[in-house]
Coordinates of C-alpha atoms and ligand atoms in Angstrom, one line a residue:
M1 CA -145.6 64.8 170.2
A2 CA -145.6 64.4 167.2
K3 CA -143.4 61.2 164.8
A4 CA -140.1 62.0 164.0
D5 CA -139.2 61.4 160.1
A6 CA -136.4 58.7 160.3
S7 CA -133.9 61.4 158.7
A8 CA -135.3 63.1 159.9
Q9 CA -131.8 66.3 160.9
S10 CA -131.5 67.4 164.9
A11 CA -128.3 70.9 164.4
V12 CA -127.3 72.1 167.9
A13 CA -125.2 75.3 167.2
M14 CA -123.2 76.5 171.2
P15 CA -120.7 78.4 172.9
D16 CA -118.3 76.2 173.4
S17 CA -118.0 72.5 172.4
Y18 CA -119.0 71.6 176.1
S19 CA -122.1 72.2 175.7
S20 CA -122.6 70.9 172.0
D21 CA -121.3 67.8 173.0
T22 CA -124.2 67.4 176.0
A23 CA -126.4 68.6 174.1
R24 CA -125.7 66.3 170.8
A25 CA -126.0 63.1 173.7
I26 CA -128.9 64.0 175.4
L27 CA -130.7 64.3 171.6
E28 CA -129.5 61.4 170.9
Q29 CA -130.5 59.7 174.0
G30 CA -134.4 60.3 172.8
G31 CA -134.4 63.4 174.8
N32 CA -135.9 66.8 173.2
A33 CA -134.7 70.1 172.3
V34 CA -135.5 71.3 176.0
D35 CA -133.8 68.3 177.9
A36 CA -131.0 68.9 175.5
A37 CA -131.5 73.0 176.6
I38 CA -131.7 72.6 180.6
A39 CA -128.2 70.9 179.9
A40 CA -126.5 72.9 178.0
Q41 CA -127.3 75.7 180.5
F42 CA -125.4 73.9 183.8
V43 CA -123.4 72.4 181.6
L44 CA -121.7 76.1 180.5
A45 CA -122.8 76.8 184.3
V46 CA -118.6 75.0 184.8
T47 CA -117.3 75.0 181.3
L48 CA -117.7 78.8 180.1
P49 CA -117.8 80.9 183.5
E50 CA -117.8 84.2 181.4
A51 CA -121.5 84.2 181.1
G52 CA -123.1 80.6 181.3
N53 CA -124.3 80.9 184.9
I54 CA -126.7 78.6 187.7
G55 CA -125.7 83.1 189.1
G56 CA -127.9 84.8 186.7
G57 CA -130.5 84.3 185.2
G58 CA -131.8 84.9 180.9
F59 CA -134.6 84.1 179.2
M60 CA -135.5 80.2 177.5
L61 CA -138.0 80.7 174.2
I62 CA -139.5 77.7 172.4
Q63 CA -141.9 75.9 169.7
K64 CA -142.3 72.5 170.8
D65 CA -145.2 70.9 168.7
G66 CA -146.9 73.8 167.1
K67 CA -147.0 75.7 170.0
G68 CA -144.1 78.9 171.5
D69 CA -144.0 79.6 175.2
F70 CA -141.5 82.1 176.8
I71 CA -139.6 80.8 179.7
D72 CA -138.8 84.1 181.3
Y73 CA -135.6 83.5 184.3
R74 CA -135.1 87.3 184.6
E75 CA -133.4 88.1 187.8
T76 CA -135.2 90.0 190.7
A77 CA -133.4 93.3 192.4
P78 CA -134.2 91.3 196.5
S79 CA -136.4 93.0 198.4
A80 CA -134.4 95.9 200.2
A81 CA -133.1 97.1 197.2
H82 CA -134.3 101.3 196.2
R83 CA -134.7 103.1 193.0
D84 CA -131.4 105.5 194.2
M85 CA -129.3 102.8 195.1
Y86 CA -127.1 103.4 193.0
L87 CA -127.0 106.6 194.6
D88 CA -124.1 109.1 196.6
K89 CA -125.7 111.7 198.1
K90 CA -125.5 114.3 195.9
G91 CA -127.4 111.9 193.7
D92 CA -124.7 111.3 191.4
V93 CA -124.9 107.4 190.1
I94 CA -121.4 105.7 192.0
T95 CA -118.8 104.3 189.3
N96 CA -119.6 101.5 189.8
K97 CA -121.4 100.1 192.7
S98 CA -124.6 98.1 190.3
V99 CA -120.9 96.9 188.1
Y100 CA -118.7 94.8 190.5
G101 CA -118.2 94.1 193.9
I102 CA -121.5 92.7 196.2
H103 CA -124.3 95.0 195.7
A104 CA -123.9 94.3 191.8
S105 CA -126.5 91.5 192.4
G106 CA -130.3 90.3 191.3
V107 CA -131.6 87.4 192.8
P108 CA -130.4 84.1 190.5
G109 CA -133.2 83.1 187.7
S110 CA -131.9 80.4 186.3
V111 CA -132.5 77.2 187.9
A112 CA -136.0 78.0 189.1
G113 CA -136.0 79.0 184.9
M114 CA -134.5 75.3 184.5
W115 CA -137.3 73.5 186.3
L116 CA -140.0 75.2 185.5
A117 CA -139.4 74.5 181.8
H118 CA -138.3 70.6 182.5
Q119 CA -141.7 70.7 184.9
K120 CA -143.8 72.4 181.6
H121 CA -141.8 70.6 178.7
G122 CA -139.0 67.8 179.5
S123 CA -139.2 64.8 179.1
L124 CA -135.5 62.5 180.0
K125 CA -135.2 62.4 184.5
W126 CA -133.8 65.8 185.7
N127 CA -131.0 63.8 187.4
T128 CA -129.5 62.8 183.9
L129 CA -130.0 66.1 183.3
L130 CA -127.6 67.7 185.7
T131 CA -125.0 64.5 185.2
P132 CA -122.9 66.1 183.1
A133 CA -122.3 69.6 184.8
V134 CA -121.9 67.5 188.2
K135 CA -119.5 65.4 186.7
L136 CA -117.1 68.4 184.8
A137 CA -116.9 70.2 188.3
E138 CA -116.2 67.5 190.1
N139 CA -113.4 65.6 187.6
G140 CA -112.8 68.6 185.7
F141 CA -112.3 70.5 182.7
I142 CA -109.9 70.9 179.8
V143 CA -109.5 75.2 179.4
H144 CA -109.2 76.4 176.4
P145 CA -106.5 78.6 175.5
K146 CA -109.4 81.8 174.8
L147 CA -110.7 81.3 178.2
A148 CA -107.7 81.0 179.9
S149 CA -106.1 84.8 177.7
S150 CA -110.4 85.3 178.9
I151 CA -109.7 85.7 183.2
E152 CA -105.9 86.8 183.4
R153 CA -106.8 89.8 181.1
Y154 CA -109.3 89.8 183.9
I155 CA -107.8 88.9 186.6
T156 CA -104.5 91.9 185.2
R157 CA -108.0 94.6 184.9
M158 CA -109.8 94.5 188.5
A159 CA -106.5 94.9 190.0
K160 CA -106.1 97.9 188.6
K161 CA -109.5 99.0 189.4
E162 CA -109.3 97.8 192.8
V163 CA -112.2 96.4 192.9
N164 CA -113.1 94.4 196.4
I165 CA -113.9 90.7 194.1
N166 CA -112.2 87.5 195.1
F167 CA -112.5 86.2 191.7
A168 CA -108.9 85.9 190.8
E169 CA -109.2 83.5 194.7
H170 CA -111.1 81.3 192.4
F171 CA -110.2 81.3 188.9
A172 CA -106.1 82.0 188.5
L173 CA -105.5 78.4 188.9
A174 CA -107.6 78.3 185.0
K175 CA -104.9 77.8 183.2
A176 CA -104.6 76.8 179.5
N177 CA -104.4 73.1 178.3
T178 CA -105.0 71.8 181.7
V179 CA -107.7 70.0 183.7
F180 CA -110.0 72.4 186.6
K181 CA -111.1 71.3 189.1
Q182 CA -114.5 73.1 191.0
P183 CA -115.4 70.5 194.3
E184 CA -117.6 73.5 195.3
L185 CA -119.3 74.0 193.2
A186 CA -119.9 70.4 192.2
A187 CA -122.0 70.2 196.2
T188 CA -123.7 72.6 194.1
L189 CA -124.5 71.1 191.3
K190 CA -125.7 67.8 192.5
R191 CA -127.8 70.2 195.7
I192 CA -130.3 71.0 192.8
R193 CA -129.6 67.4 191.2
E194 CA -131.1 65.7 193.8
Q195 CA -134.3 68.8 195.4
G196 CA -134.0 70.1 191.9
K197 CA -135.6 73.9 192.6
A198 CA -135.1 73.8 196.2
G199 CA -131.7 72.2 196.4
F200 CA -130.7 76.3 195.1
Y201 CA -133.5 78.7 196.8
E202 CA -133.6 76.8 200.1
G203 CA -131.6 74.7 203.0
K204 CA -128.1 74.4 201.9
T205 CA -127.9 76.6 199.1
A206 CA -129.2 79.7 200.2
K207 CA -127.7 78.8 203.6
I208 CA -124.6 79.9 201.7
I209 CA -125.8 82.2 199.4
A210 CA -127.4 83.9 202.3
D211 CA -124.8 83.8 204.8
F212 CA -121.9 85.2 202.0
M213 CA -124.3 88.2 201.7
D214 CA -124.5 89.2 205.1
E215 CA -120.9 88.3 206.3
H216 CA -120.3 91.4 202.5
G217 CA -122.6 93.8 203.0
G218 CA -124.8 92.5 200.5
I219 CA -128.4 92.5 200.4
I220 CA -129.8 89.6 198.6
T221 CA -131.4 87.7 201.7
Q222 CA -132.6 83.3 202.4
A223 CA -136.2 85.1 201.9
D224 CA -135.3 86.8 198.6
L225 CA -134.3 83.2 197.5
K226 CA -137.5 81.5 198.1
A227 CA -139.7 84.8 196.6
Y228 CA -137.8 83.9 193.9
Q229 CA -140.2 82.8 190.7
A230 CA -139.4 81.8 187.2
K231 CA -142.8 82.5 184.8
S232 CA -143.9 82.0 181.8
R233 CA -145.3 84.6 179.1
T234 CA -146.8 84.6 176.0
P235 CA -144.3 85.4 173.7
I236 CA -144.5 87.9 170.9
K237 CA -145.1 86.7 167.5
A238 CA -145.3 88.8 164.8
D239 CA -146.0 89.0 160.5
W240 CA -143.1 89.8 158.6
N241 CA -142.6 89.5 154.6
G242 CA -144.2 86.0 155.0
Y243 CA -142.9 84.5 157.5
E244 CA -144.0 84.3 161.7
V245 CA -141.8 86.1 164.2
L246 CA -141.8 84.3 167.3
T247 CA -139.7 86.1 169.9
S248 CA -138.6 87.8 173.1
P249 CA -141.8 89.4 175.5
P250 CA -140.6 92.9 178.3
P251 CA -139.3 92.2 180.3
S252 CA -136.8 92.1 177.5
S253 CA -136.5 95.1 175.0
G254 CA -135.2 92.6 171.8
G255 CA -138.9 91.1 171.0
I256 CA -140.6 94.1 169.8
A257 CA -136.7 96.5 169.1
I258 CA -135.9 93.4 166.0
L259 CA -139.7 93.8 164.7
Q260 CA -139.9 97.9 164.6
W261 CA -136.6 97.3 163.4
L262 CA -137.4 94.9 160.6
K263 CA -140.8 96.0 159.9
M264 CA -139.0 99.7 159.4
Y265 CA -137.0 99.1 157.3
E266 CA -139.5 96.8 154.9
L267 CA -141.6 100.3 155.4
I268 CA -138.1 102.4 154.1
K269 CA -136.1 100.6 151.6
P270 CA -136.5 101.5 147.8
S271 CA -137.3 98.4 145.9
D272 CA -134.0 97.8 144.0
K273 CA -132.6 96.1 146.1
L274 CA -129.5 97.5 148.9
A275 CA -127.1 95.9 148.9
N276 CA -125.4 94.0 152.0
N277 CA -123.9 95.8 153.9
S278 CA -123.4 98.9 151.7
V279 CA -123.3 102.7 152.5
S280 CA -127.6 102.6 152.6
Y281 CA -128.1 100.1 154.0
I282 CA -125.6 100.5 157.4
H283 CA -127.8 104.0 156.9
L284 CA -131.1 103.3 156.8
L285 CA -130.8 101.1 159.2
A286 CA -129.2 102.9 161.7
E287 CA -131.7 105.9 161.2
I288 CA -134.0 103.6 162.7
G289 CA -132.1 102.6 165.5
K290 CA -131.6 105.8 166.6
R291 CA -136.0 105.2 166.7
V292 CA -135.6 101.8 168.0
F293 CA -133.7 103.1 171.0
A294 CA -135.5 106.4 172.5
D295 CA -138.7 103.8 172.3
R296 CA -135.9 102.0 174.6
A297 CA -134.8 104.1 177.4
E298 CA -138.6 105.3 177.7
Y299 CA -141.0 102.5 177.5
L300 CA -139.5 99.2 178.2
G301 CA -140.1 98.1 182.4
D302 CA -140.9 94.7 183.3
P303 CA -144.5 94.1 182.3
D304 CA -145.9 93.5 185.6
F305 CA -144.4 96.3 186.9
Y306 CA -144.9 98.0 184.0
E307 CA -147.7 98.7 181.6
V308 CA -145.9 98.3 178.8
P309 CA -147.1 99.9 175.2
K310 CA -146.5 96.7 172.9
T311 CA -149.6 97.4 170.3
E312 CA -149.4 100.4 170.2
L313 CA -144.6 100.3 169.9
L314 CA -145.3 97.1 166.6
A315 CA -148.9 99.7 165.2
M316 CA -148.1 100.2 161.5
E317 CA -149.2 103.5 161.3
Y318 CA -146.9 104.3 164.2
L319 CA -144.2 102.5 162.4
K320 CA -144.6 104.5 158.7
E321 CA -144.9 108.2 161.2
R322 CA -142.0 106.8 162.9
S323 CA -139.8 106.0 159.6
S324 CA -141.3 108.7 157.6
T325 CA -138.9 111.7 158.6
I326 CA -136.0 109.3 157.4
T327 CA -134.0 110.0 154.6
P328 CA -131.6 108.2 152.7
D329 CA -127.9 110.1 152.7
K330 CA -128.4 112.5 155.6
I331 CA -128.2 111.6 159.6
S332 CA -130.9 112.9 161.9
N333 CA -130.2 114.9 164.7
T334 CA -129.9 112.4 167.7
E335 CA -131.2 114.8 170.0
D336 CA -134.3 115.4 167.7
I337 CA -135.4 112.0 167.8
K338 CA -137.0 111.5 171.5
P339 CA -139.5 108.1 171.9
G340 CA -142.1 108.4 170.0
L341 CA -145.4 108.1 171.1
Y342 CA -147.3 110.8 171.9
E343 CA -143.9 111.8 172.9
S344 CA -116.5 93.0 177.4
E345 CA -120.0 92.5 177.6
Q346 CA -121.0 88.8 177.8
T347 CA -124.2 86.8 177.5
T348 CA -124.4 83.7 176.0
H349 CA -126.4 82.5 173.4
F350 CA -128.0 78.6 172.1
S351 CA -129.8 77.1 170.0
I352 CA -131.5 73.6 169.1
V353 CA -133.8 71.8 166.8
D354 CA -135.0 68.5 167.4
K355 CA -135.9 65.4 164.4
W356 CA -139.6 66.8 165.9
G357 CA -138.8 70.2 164.2
N358 CA -139.1 71.9 167.9
A359 CA -137.2 74.5 169.3
V360 CA -135.4 75.9 171.5
A361 CA -132.8 80.1 171.3
N362 CA -132.0 80.2 174.6
T363 CA -130.1 83.9 175.8
T364 CA -128.6 83.1 179.4
T365 CA -125.7 86.3 181.1
I366 CA -125.0 87.4 184.6
N367 CA -124.4 90.8 182.9
L368 CA -120.6 92.0 181.8
G369 CA -118.6 89.3 181.6
F370 CA -117.9 87.1 185.2
G371 CA -120.7 89.3 186.5
S372 CA -120.1 90.7 188.8
G373 CA -116.5 89.0 189.7
V374 CA -117.8 88.0 193.3
V375 CA -117.9 84.1 193.5
V376 CA -120.3 83.0 196.2
T377 CA -116.9 80.8 198.7
G378 CA -118.5 77.7 199.7
A379 CA -121.0 78.1 196.4
G380 CA -119.0 78.1 193.9
F381 CA -120.4 79.8 191.6
L382 CA -120.2 83.4 189.8
L383 CA -123.0 86.0 190.6
N384 CA -124.1 88.4 188.4
D385 CA -123.6 92.3 187.3
E386 CA -127.4 92.5 186.3
M387 CA -128.5 95.5 188.3
D388 CA -127.0 97.8 186.7
D389 CA -129.1 97.3 183.9
F390 CA -131.6 99.1 185.7
S391 CA -131.4 103.0 185.2
A392 CA -129.7 104.4 189.2
K393 CA -131.2 107.8 187.5
P394 CA -132.7 109.1 184.6
G395 CA -130.7 109.9 182.5
V396 CA -127.3 108.5 183.3
M397 CA -125.9 105.6 180.7
N398 CA -125.6 101.2 182.1
V399 CA -122.4 100.3 180.7
F400 CA -123.7 99.6 178.2
G401 CA -124.6 103.8 177.2
A402 CA -128.8 102.4 177.5
I403 CA -130.2 105.3 179.0
G404 CA -134.2 104.4 181.1
G405 CA -136.8 106.5 183.1
K406 CA -139.8 105.5 185.3
A407 CA -140.4 102.4 183.2
N408 CA -136.9 101.1 184.2
E409 CA -136.4 102.7 187.8
I410 CA -135.6 100.0 190.2
H411 CA -138.4 98.7 192.7
P412 CA -137.7 95.5 194.7
H413 CA -138.5 91.8 193.1
K414 CA -138.3 93.8 190.0
R415 CA -137.2 92.5 186.7
M416 CA -134.0 94.9 185.2
L417 CA -135.4 95.0 181.3
S418 CA -133.4 93.3 179.0
S419 CA -131.7 93.2 175.7
M420 CA -132.0 89.4 175.5
T421 CA -133.6 87.9 172.4
P422 CA -133.7 84.4 171.7
T423 CA -136.3 84.4 168.5
I424 CA -137.4 81.6 166.7
L425 CA -138.5 82.5 162.9
L426 CA -141.2 80.2 161.7
K427 CA -143.1 79.5 157.9
D428 CA -146.3 77.8 157.6
N429 CA -145.7 77.5 162.0
K430 CA -142.6 74.9 161.1
V431 CA -139.7 75.9 162.9
K432 CA -137.2 78.1 159.8
M433 CA -134.3 79.9 161.7
V434 CA -133.6 80.1 165.2
T435 CA -131.5 82.8 166.4
G436 CA -129.7 84.4 169.5
S437 CA -126.7 86.6 170.3
P438 CA -124.9 88.0 173.6
G439 CA -123.4 91.4 174.1
G440 CA -125.7 93.7 175.6
T441 CA -127.5 96.0 173.5
T442 CA -125.7 95.1 170.7
I443 CA -128.1 92.1 170.8
I444 CA -130.8 93.6 169.0
S445 CA -128.6 94.6 165.9
S446 CA -126.3 91.1 165.6
V447 CA -130.7 89.3 165.5
Y448 CA -132.4 91.5 163.2
E449 CA -129.1 91.9 161.1
S450 CA -128.7 87.9 160.7
I451 CA -132.7 87.9 160.5
L452 CA -131.6 89.9 157.2
N453 CA -128.3 88.6 156.4
A454 CA -130.3 84.2 156.4
V455 CA -134.0 85.5 154.2
E456 CA -132.8 89.5 152.4
F457 CA -129.9 87.9 151.1
N458 CA -129.7 84.5 151.9
M459 CA -127.2 83.5 153.2
S460 CA -126.0 79.8 154.4
A461 CA -125.8 80.3 159.0
E462 CA -121.9 80.1 158.5
K463 CA -122.1 83.1 156.2
T464 CA -125.0 85.1 158.7
V465 CA -123.4 84.5 161.9
N466 CA -119.8 85.4 159.5
S467 CA -120.8 88.6 158.0
P468 CA -119.4 91.4 159.2
R469 CA -122.1 93.3 161.5
F470 CA -123.1 96.7 162.8
H471 CA -124.9 98.6 165.9
H472 CA -126.4 102.3 166.2
Q473 CA -127.8 103.2 169.4
L474 CA -128.6 106.7 169.9
W475 CA -126.5 107.7 172.3
P476 CA -123.3 108.0 171.7
K477 CA -123.6 110.5 168.8
N478 CA -123.9 108.9 165.8
V479 CA -121.5 106.9 166.8
I480 CA -121.1 103.3 164.3
R481 CA -119.8 100.8 165.6
Y482 CA -118.9 97.6 163.7
H483 CA -116.9 94.2 163.4
P484 CA -113.5 94.1 161.4
G485 CA -114.2 93.1 157.6
L486 CA -117.0 96.2 156.8
D487 CA -115.6 96.7 153.6
K488 CA -113.2 99.8 153.9
Q489 CA -115.1 102.5 151.4
V490 CA -117.7 102.1 152.9
I491 CA -116.8 103.1 156.2
N492 CA -114.6 106.2 154.8
A493 CA -118.1 107.2 153.0
L494 CA -120.4 107.0 156.0
E495 CA -117.7 109.0 157.7
K496 CA -118.1 111.0 154.6
M497 CA -121.5 111.3 155.8
G498 CA -121.2 112.4 159.5
Y499 CA -120.6 108.8 161.4
S500 CA -117.9 108.2 163.5
L501 CA -117.3 104.7 163.2
D502 CA -116.0 102.2 165.7
E503 CA -114.7 99.4 165.1
R504 CA -114.2 96.5 167.6
R505 CA -116.4 92.8 167.3
F506 CA -120.0 92.5 169.6
G507 CA -121.9 89.5 170.2
D508 CA -121.0 85.5 169.5
M509 CA -124.5 84.1 167.0
H510 CA -125.4 80.8 167.5
V511 CA -127.9 80.2 164.5
I512 CA -129.5 76.9 162.6
I513 CA -131.5 77.7 159.5
N514 CA -133.5 75.3 157.9
N515 CA -133.5 74.5 154.3
N516 CA -136.9 72.1 154.0
G517 CA -136.4 69.9 156.3
K518 CA -131.9 70.0 155.6
L519 CA -130.8 72.3 158.4
D520 CA -127.2 73.9 158.9
A521 CA -126.0 75.7 161.3
A522 CA -122.9 77.4 162.7
S523 CA -121.5 79.2 165.6
E524 CA -119.1 82.7 165.1
A525 CA -115.9 81.6 164.1
S526 CA -114.6 84.5 166.5
G527 CA -115.9 82.5 169.5
R528 CA -114.9 78.8 170.7
G529 CA -118.5 78.0 170.1
K530 CA -119.0 74.4 168.1
A531 CA -122.3 73.6 165.0
V532 CA -123.3 70.6 164.9
V533 CA -125.3 68.6 162.4
F534 CA -126.9 64.9 163.1
Ligands
LIG601 N1 -127.2 91.8 180.8 C1 -127.7 92.2 179.8 C2 -129.4 92.4 178.9 O1 -130.2 91.9 179.6 O2 -129.1 92.4 178.2

């Protein structure tokens, strides 16, 4: 490992105070950014049940000792899964089956992902990294009022939907500003602490999960758990605007999408710099978004099952042609935008930089807030509803309004397509920026806009994460979703052009920017995050 300069700073930008304090403590004990990330991931499984997890998956992007690595711990379809498992006899998608309840979950990948990251990059003992989470589960943590109110809202909403979940049995007692203990989760975390990966995928925990599935008609088996493998993949690395963008490869759609977005914007932006969040800026980026999402629906899927045409999708000639039909003042017809090669969102993210200049961008998820709403009784953790990120039927939208086809159809052991896009910007192979966000398909917009905010508009980390963002994804037709705070005149002008504007906040960004060795970190003000430079 490179020698740390005595004055070198570290920084963490995390989705809650418990993960922030833990990541900082691990770095101060001499751990590296990956150690801090592993400890934080397990803490979030205790203190951020909306998205932190051991019952889900994610992606960890690492820049360490000058080299990139990408730990893919995305969930997989169980071996009994099949293409039409969410369709009724008439071939229609069964409402909510892939979203709530026992059938919604893929085989969890988080514990295997952390284990692989530790084996490859960790420097402190595994046991040390698990202990903060064990303590918080066993002794309890103080429930943030924002968590308490999202639990309350979720219980009310689910009761109205009449879905078959046991969420309330486990979480109704988590009241604002009171101590909430999770003894079953503590026991599971102890098994993971003592036995490593096998403490989840084999032995007692695996048996509890498989028996629970069996009892409730689910399909994840002990053999599925034993077979799960996290993978180390080569990150996508591409030049852009004097920087190298290190980002997420498939099964994330996000890396290719943000690069298409950033590169097409370079190609079509006028020579007079556009103002941030002006009508022209939002229109041009929405037009690019139409093309990006048409490609996403057709070409992106698990690379172990489907050959993703990565090189073609990022070729300059292709992007030039693809952006050539964009005009500065007219919306293109949604139905005409086809794939181009011939033819409560939740999740959570954190960013860490250590004193050696290593960085981790980690995005992790159980899909929607509180995942499938199902807690594995006896093991104390929420299961994901990630199966909804597969395409249940060609052309039919999932909860994020994303459509897909063959590339993302269900197949046993296949990883479902993701929008999670942990990304690191490099300058001369040194970390310039660490970024990422939750938010389903809106993640892609949050990430590319954060990069433009920091680089094109030279914003501080605070401004980068809090400046209003917007999102367009081809369907629904000409709808631009946006954050409160966008200029009213801009909104009126976009409506006049023919867009429908939908004010709905998305994402929760945690960003670190390196200004020539001085770190600047921020967590989005609307969340319960905590960023600190030390
Ligand atoms: N579950 C959201 C995503 O992976 O994109």
